[in-house]
Coordinates of C-alpha atoms and ligand atoms in Angstrom, one line a residue:
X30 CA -20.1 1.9 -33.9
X31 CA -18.4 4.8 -36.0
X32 CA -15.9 6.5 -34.7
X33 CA -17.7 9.8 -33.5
X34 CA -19.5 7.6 -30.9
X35 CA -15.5 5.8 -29.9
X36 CA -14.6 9.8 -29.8
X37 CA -17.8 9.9 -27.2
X38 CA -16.4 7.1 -25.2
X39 CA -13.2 8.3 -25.3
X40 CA -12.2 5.4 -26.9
X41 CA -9.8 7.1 -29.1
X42 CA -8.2 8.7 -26.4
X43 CA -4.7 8.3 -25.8
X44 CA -4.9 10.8 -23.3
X45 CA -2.0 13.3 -22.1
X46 CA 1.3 11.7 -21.0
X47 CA 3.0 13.1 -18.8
X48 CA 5.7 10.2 -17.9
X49 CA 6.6 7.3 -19.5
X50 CA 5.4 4.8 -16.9
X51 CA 4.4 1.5 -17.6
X52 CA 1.5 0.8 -15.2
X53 CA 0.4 -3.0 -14.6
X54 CA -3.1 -3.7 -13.3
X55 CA -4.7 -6.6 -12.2
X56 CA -8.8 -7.7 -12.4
X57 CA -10.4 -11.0 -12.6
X58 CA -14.2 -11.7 -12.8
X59 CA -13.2 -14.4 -10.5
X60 CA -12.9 -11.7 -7.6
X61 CA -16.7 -10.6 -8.5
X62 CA -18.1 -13.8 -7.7
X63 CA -17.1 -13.9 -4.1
X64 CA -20.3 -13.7 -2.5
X65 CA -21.4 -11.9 0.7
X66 CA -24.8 -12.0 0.6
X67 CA -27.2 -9.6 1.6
X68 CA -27.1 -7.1 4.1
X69 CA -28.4 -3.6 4.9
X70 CA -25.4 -1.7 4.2
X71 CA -23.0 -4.0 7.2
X72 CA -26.2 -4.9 8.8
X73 CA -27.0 -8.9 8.1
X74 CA -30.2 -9.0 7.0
X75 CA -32.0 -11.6 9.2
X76 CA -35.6 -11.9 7.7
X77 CA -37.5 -10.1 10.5
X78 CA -36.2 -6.7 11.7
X79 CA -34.1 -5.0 8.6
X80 CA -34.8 -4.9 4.7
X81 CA -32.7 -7.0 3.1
X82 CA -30.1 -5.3 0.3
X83 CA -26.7 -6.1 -1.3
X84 CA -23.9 -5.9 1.5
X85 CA -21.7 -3.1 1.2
X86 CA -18.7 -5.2 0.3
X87 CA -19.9 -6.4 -2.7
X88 CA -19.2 -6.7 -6.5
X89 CA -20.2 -3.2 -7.8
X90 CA -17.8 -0.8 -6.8
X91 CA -15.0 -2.7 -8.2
X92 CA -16.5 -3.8 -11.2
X93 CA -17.6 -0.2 -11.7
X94 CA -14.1 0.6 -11.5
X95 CA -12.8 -1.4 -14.2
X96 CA -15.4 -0.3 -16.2
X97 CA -14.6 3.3 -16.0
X98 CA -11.3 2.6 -17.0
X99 CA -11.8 0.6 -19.9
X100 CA -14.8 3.7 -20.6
X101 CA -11.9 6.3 -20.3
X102 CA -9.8 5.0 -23.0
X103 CA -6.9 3.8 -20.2
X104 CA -7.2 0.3 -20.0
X105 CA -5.7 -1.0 -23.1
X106 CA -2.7 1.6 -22.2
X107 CA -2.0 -0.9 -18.9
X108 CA -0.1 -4.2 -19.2
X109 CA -2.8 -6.8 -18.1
X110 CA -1.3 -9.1 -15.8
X111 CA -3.2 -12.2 -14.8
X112 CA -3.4 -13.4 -11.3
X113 CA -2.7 -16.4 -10.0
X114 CA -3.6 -18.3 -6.6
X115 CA -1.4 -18.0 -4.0
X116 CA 0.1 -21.1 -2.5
X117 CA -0.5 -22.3 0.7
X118 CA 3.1 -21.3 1.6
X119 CA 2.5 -18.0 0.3
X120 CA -0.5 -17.9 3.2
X121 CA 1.0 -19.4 5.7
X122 CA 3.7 -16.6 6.1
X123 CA 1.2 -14.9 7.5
X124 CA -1.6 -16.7 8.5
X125 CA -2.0 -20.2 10.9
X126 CA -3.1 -23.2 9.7
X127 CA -6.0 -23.5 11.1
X128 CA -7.4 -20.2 9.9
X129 CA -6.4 -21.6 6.6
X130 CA -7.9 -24.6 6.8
X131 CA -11.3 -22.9 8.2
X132 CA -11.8 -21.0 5.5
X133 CA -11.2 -23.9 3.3
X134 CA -14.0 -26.1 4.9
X135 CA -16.1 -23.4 4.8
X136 CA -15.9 -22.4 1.4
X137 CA -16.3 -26.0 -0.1
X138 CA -19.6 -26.4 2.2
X139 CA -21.6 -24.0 1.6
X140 CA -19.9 -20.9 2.9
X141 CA -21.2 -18.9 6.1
X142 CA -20.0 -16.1 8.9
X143 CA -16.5 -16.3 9.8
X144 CA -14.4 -15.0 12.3
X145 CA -15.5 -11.0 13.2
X146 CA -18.0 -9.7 10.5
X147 CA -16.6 -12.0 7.6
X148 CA -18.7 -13.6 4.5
X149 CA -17.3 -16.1 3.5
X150 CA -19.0 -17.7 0.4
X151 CA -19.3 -20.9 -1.5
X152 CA -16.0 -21.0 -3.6
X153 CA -14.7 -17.8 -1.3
X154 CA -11.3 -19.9 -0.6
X155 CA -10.1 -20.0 -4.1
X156 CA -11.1 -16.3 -4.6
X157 CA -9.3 -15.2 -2.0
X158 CA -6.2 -17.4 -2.7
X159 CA -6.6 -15.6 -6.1
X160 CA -7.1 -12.4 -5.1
X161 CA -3.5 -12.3 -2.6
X162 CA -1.8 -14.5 -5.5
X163 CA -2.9 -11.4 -7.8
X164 CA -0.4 -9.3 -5.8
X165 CA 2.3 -11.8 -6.1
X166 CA 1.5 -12.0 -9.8
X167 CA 2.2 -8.5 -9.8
X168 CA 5.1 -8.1 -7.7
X169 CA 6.7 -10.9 -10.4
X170 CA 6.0 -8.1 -12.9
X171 CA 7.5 -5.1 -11.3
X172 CA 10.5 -7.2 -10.1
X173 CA 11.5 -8.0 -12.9
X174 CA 11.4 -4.7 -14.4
X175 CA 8.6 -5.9 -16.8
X176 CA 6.0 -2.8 -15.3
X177 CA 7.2 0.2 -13.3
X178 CA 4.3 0.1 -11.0
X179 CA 0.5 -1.2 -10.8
X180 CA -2.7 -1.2 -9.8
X181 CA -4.1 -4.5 -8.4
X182 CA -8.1 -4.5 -8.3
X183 CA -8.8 -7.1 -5.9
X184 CA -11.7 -8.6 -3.7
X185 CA -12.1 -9.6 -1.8
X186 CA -9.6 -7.6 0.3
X187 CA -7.1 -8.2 3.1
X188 CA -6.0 -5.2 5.7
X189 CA -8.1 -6.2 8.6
X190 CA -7.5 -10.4 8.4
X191 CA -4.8 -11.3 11.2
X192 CA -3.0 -14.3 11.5
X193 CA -6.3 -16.6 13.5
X194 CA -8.9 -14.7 11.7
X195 CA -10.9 -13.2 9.0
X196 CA -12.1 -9.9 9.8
X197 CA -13.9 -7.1 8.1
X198 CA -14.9 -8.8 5.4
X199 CA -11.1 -9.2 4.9
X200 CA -10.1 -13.0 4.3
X201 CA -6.4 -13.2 4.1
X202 CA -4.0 -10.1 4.5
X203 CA -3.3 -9.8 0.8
X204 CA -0.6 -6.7 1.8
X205 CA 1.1 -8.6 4.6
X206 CA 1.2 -12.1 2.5
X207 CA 2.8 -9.8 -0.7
X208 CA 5.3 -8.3 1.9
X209 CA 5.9 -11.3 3.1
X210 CA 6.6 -12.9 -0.3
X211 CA 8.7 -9.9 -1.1
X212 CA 11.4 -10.4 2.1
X213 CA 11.7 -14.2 1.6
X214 CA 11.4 -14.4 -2.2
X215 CA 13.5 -11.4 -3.3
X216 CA 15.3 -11.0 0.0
X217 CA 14.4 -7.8 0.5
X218 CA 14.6 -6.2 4.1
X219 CA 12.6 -2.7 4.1
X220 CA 8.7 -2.6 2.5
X221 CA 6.9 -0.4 3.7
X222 CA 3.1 -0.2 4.1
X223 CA 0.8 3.1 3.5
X224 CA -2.7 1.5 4.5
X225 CA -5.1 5.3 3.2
X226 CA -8.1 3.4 4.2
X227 CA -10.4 5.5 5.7
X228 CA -10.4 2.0 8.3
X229 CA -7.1 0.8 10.1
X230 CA -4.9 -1.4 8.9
X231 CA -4.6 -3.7 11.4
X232 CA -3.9 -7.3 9.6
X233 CA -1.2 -5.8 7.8
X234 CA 0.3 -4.0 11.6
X235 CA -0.2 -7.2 13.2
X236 CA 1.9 -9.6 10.6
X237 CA 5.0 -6.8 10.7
X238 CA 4.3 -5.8 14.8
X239 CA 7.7 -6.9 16.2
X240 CA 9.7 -6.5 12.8
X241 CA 11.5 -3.7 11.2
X242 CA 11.5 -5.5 7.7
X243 CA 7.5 -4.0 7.1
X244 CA 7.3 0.0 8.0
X245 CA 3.0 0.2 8.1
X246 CA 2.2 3.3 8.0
X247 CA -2.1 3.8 8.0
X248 CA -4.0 6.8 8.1
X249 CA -7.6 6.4 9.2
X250 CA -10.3 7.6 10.6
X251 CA -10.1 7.4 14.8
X252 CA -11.9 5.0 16.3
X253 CA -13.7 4.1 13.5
X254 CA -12.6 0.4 12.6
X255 CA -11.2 -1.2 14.2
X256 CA -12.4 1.1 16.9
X257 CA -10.1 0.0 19.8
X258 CA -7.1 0.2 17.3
X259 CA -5.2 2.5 15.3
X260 CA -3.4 5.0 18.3
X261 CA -0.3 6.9 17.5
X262 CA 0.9 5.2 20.9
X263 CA 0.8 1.8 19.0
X264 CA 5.0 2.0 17.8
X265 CA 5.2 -1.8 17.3
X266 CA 7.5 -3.8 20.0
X267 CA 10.9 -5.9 19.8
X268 CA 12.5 -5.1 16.8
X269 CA 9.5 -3.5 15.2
X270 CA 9.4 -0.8 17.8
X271 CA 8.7 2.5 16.1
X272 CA 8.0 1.1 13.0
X273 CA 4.2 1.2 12.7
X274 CA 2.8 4.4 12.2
X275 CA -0.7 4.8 12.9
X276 CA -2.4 8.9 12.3
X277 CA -5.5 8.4 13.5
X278 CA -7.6 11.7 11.7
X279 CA -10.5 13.3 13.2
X280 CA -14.4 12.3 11.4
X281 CA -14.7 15.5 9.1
X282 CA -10.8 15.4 7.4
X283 CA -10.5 16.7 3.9
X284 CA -7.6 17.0 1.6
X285 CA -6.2 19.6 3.8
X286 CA -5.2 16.8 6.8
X287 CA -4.3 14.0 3.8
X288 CA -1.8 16.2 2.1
X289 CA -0.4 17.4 5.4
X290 CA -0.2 14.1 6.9
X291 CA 1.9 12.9 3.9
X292 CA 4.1 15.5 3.8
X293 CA 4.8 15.8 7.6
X294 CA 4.6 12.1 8.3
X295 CA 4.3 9.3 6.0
X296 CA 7.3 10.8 3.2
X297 CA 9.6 11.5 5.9
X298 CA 9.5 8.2 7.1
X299 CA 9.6 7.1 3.6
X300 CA 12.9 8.6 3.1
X301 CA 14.1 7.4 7.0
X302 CA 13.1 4.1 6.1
X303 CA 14.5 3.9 2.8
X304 CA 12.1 1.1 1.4
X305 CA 12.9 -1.0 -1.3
X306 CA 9.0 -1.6 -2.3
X307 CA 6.0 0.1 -1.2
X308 CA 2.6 -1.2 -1.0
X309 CA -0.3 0.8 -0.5
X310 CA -3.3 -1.1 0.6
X311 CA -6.0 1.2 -1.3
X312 CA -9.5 2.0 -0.1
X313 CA -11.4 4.9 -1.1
X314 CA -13.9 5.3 1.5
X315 CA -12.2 8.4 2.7
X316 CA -13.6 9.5 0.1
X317 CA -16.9 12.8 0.4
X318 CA -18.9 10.4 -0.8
X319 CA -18.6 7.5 1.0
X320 CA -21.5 5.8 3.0
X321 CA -19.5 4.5 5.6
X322 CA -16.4 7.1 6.1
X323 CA -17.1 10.0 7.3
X324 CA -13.8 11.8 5.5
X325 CA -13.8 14.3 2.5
X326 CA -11.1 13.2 0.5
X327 CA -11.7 13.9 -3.6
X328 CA -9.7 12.6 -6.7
X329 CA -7.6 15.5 -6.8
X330 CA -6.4 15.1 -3.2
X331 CA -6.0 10.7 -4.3
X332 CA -3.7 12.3 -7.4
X333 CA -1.6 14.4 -4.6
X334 CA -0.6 12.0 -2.7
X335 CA -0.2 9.6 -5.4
X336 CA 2.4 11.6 -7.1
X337 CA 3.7 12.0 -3.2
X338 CA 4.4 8.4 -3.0
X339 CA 5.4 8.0 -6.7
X340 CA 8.2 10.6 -6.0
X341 CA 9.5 8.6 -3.1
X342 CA 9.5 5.8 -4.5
X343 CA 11.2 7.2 -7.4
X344 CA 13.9 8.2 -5.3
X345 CA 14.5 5.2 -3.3
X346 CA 13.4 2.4 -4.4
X347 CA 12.8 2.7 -8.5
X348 CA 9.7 3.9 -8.3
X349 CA 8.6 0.2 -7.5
X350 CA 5.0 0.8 -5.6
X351 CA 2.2 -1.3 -6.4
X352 CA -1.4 -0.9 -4.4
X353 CA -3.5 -3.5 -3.7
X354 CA -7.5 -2.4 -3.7
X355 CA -9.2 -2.4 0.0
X356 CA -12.5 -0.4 0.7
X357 CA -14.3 2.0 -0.9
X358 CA -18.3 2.1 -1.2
X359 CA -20.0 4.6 -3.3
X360 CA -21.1 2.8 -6.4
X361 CA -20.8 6.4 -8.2
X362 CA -17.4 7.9 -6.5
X363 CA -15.0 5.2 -6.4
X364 CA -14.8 4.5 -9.6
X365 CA -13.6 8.3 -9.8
X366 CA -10.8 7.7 -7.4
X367 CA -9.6 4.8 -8.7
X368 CA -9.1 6.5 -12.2
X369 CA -7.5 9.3 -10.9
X370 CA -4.7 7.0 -8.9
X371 CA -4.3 4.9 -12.0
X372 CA -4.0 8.1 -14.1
X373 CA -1.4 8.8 -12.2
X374 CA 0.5 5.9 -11.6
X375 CA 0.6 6.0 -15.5
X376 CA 1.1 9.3 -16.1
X377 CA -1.6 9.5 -18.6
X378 CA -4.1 12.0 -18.3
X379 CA -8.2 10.6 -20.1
X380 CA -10.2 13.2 -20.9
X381 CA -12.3 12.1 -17.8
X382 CA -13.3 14.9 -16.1
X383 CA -14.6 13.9 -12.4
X384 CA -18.2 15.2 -12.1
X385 CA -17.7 15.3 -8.7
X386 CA -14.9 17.3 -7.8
X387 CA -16.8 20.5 -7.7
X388 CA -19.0 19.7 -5.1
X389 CA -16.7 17.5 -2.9
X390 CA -13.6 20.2 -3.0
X391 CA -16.4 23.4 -2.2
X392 CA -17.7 21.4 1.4
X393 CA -16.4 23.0 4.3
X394 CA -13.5 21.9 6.0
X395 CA -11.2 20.7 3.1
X396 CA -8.8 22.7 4.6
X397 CA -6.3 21.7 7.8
X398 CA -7.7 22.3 10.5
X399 CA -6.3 22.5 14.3
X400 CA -7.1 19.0 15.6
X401 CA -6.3 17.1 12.8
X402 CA -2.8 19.7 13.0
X403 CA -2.5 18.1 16.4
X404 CA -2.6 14.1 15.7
X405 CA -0.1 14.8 13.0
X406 CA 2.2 16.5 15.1
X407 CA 2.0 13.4 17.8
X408 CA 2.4 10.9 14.6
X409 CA 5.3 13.4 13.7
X410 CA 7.3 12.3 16.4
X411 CA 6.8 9.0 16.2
X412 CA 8.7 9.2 13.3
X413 CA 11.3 11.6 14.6
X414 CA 12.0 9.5 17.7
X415 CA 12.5 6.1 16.3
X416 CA 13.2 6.2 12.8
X417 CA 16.9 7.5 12.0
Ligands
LIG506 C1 -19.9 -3.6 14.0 C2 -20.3 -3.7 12.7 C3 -17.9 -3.2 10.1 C4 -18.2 -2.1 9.4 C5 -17.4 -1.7 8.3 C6 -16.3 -2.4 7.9 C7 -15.5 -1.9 6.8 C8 -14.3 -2.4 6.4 C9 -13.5 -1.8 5.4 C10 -16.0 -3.5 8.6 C11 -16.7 -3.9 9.7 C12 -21.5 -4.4 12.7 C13 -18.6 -3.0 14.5 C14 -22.2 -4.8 11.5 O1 -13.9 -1.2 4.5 N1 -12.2 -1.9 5.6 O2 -11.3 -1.3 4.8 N2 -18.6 -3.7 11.2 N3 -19.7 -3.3 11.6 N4 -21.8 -4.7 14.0 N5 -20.8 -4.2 14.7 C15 -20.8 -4.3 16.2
LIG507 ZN1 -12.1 0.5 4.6

């Protein structure tokens, strides 16, 4: 290749930088080769009454992902780190035994359905023990001041497992098990959560539901998935009362809501809170594009409430955040999204341009509008209430 056809591939690019972060990321092939079979979209495909296809949660969108990073001239620019498995201790913080053990059996005999809506594959165990253990890798990294923050790209992902159960296609609770690992590894007392998901985060609620060392914080769409979770009435109890934060948006929220519900909500109870890590389990099927959410989020709403968080955490807590990789299933738009969050985590700017943002930021109803006003307001005082 000469190098007008690098210059075409931005290969040459060191791209516009506008900080001087150091931005880890994570990816292993490994977390491609978890297998969920085929599907129509979430429907299993049974042979007689659907067509079958490759199930929503599968391999492309991530990979796709990494590739448009490595295409944009950014990946060199991030510090590789390579994950490792988690331990069983490392699970166990968050999950029972016997859910451990399940999944174990299962994946060394020939894999199957687990728990609610879960593949899990032949070899699924060790990808999934590789895929929270490439969060702990990570949190290693930013610890010990090695990264500033990062970008972990794994699969399969975590924020609907609960303690008894995979769920969601969600194995373990990667978030919860990092948090976890966080408070009894590094002592800390105060991570906090922001699940943007278009789905709830429920595993990660559930493993910090009675304790004030985990603020979760997920904004979702309501009544979507789970769709008997996810109410601003859900506080938490015990100790943990008032610190979970659910802002359930109406079907039909754009950038308008997102950036609104950060700035009323989740920041403010950033800076209550006074975390000394964030995580931010990551999806991007908010996204216009999305074939399951039903939001209109773009990369340019992604970058604004990236550089929200990044500012908080700048503030409080170093600027350590790190998010973990959740949903997100337009083969052509998430790989957008991710680019633009890791673009800004690193403060470089690719010549990239999205080729989408046109048309997704021109649909009606990017801007506020009354109802979505309304759940923000009741999530608002959640956070006045209980959080000091
Ligand atoms: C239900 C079904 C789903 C659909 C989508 C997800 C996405 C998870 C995600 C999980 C489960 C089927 C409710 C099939 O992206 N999380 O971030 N389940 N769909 N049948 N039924 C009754
Ligand atoms: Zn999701």
């Amino acid at each position: 290749m000469d190098s007008l056809q690098l210059t075409a591939f931005h290969l040459n690019t060191t791209g516009t930088k506008e900080k001087n972060m150091k931005t880890a990321f994570v990816w292993h092939e490994s977390y491609a080769w978890h297998n969920t079979g085929n599907a129509a979209l979430i429907i299993p495909s049974d042979g007689k009454s659907i067509q079958s296809d490759t199930h929503a949660e599968d391999p492309e969108t991530k990979r796709r992902f990494r590739n448009l990073l490595e295409m944009s001239g950014l990946y060199p620019q991030l510090t590789h780190i390579l994950p490792r498995m988690a331990t069983e201790a490392d699970i166990l913080r968050v999950h029972s035994i016997e859910h451990l053990e399940n999944i174990k059996h299962l994946s060394a005999n020939g894999g199957g359905e687990t728990g609610i809506l879960t593949v899990v594959g032949n070899g699924s165990y060790e990808i999934a023990m590789l895929s929270a253990g490439g969060l702990l890798a990570m949190i290693d990294a930013i610890m010990a001041d090695e990264v500033d923050n990062g970008y972990a790209l794994v699969r399969p992902p975590g924020h609907h497992a609960t303690r008894n159960q995979a769920e969601g296609f969600c194995i373990f609770c990667n978030s919860a098990v990092a948090g976890r690992y966080l408070i009894d590894k590094y002592d800390l007392n105060r991570v906090a959560f922001v699940d943007w998901d278009v789905h709830h985060g429920n595993g990660t609620e559930e493993a910090f539901w009675d304790d004030d060392k985990g603020l979760t914080i997920s904004t979702h769409q309501d009544r979507f998935y789970p769709a008997d979770r996810g109410f601003v009435e859900q506080l938490g109890e015990g100790k943990g009362e008032g610190y979970n934060i659910n802002i359930p948006l109406p079907p039909g929220s754009g950038v308008g809501a997102y950036v609104k519900a950060f700035e009323q909500v989740v920041i403010p109870a950033l800076y209550k809170y006074r975390p000394e890590f964030i995580i931010v389990p990551s999806g991007f099927d908010a996204s216009a594009f999305d074939p399951l959410g039903r939001m209109m989020m773009h990369t340019d709403g992604y970058r604004q409430i990236t550089k929200m968080l990044m500012k908080a955490a700048e503030d409080l807590c170093d600027g350590r955040i790190m998010m973990c990789h959740e949903g997100g299933y337009s083969r052509a738009y998430t790989p957008f999204c991710g680019l633009a969050v890791v673009e800004t985590l690193s403060g470089i700017r690719t010549d990239v341009e999205d080729p989408f943002l046109e048309l997704a930021a021109g649909m009606g109803g990017q801007s506020l509008q009354p109802a979505q006003q309304d759940v923000i307001n009741q999530a608002e005082q959640v956070v006045n209430k209980y959080l000091k």
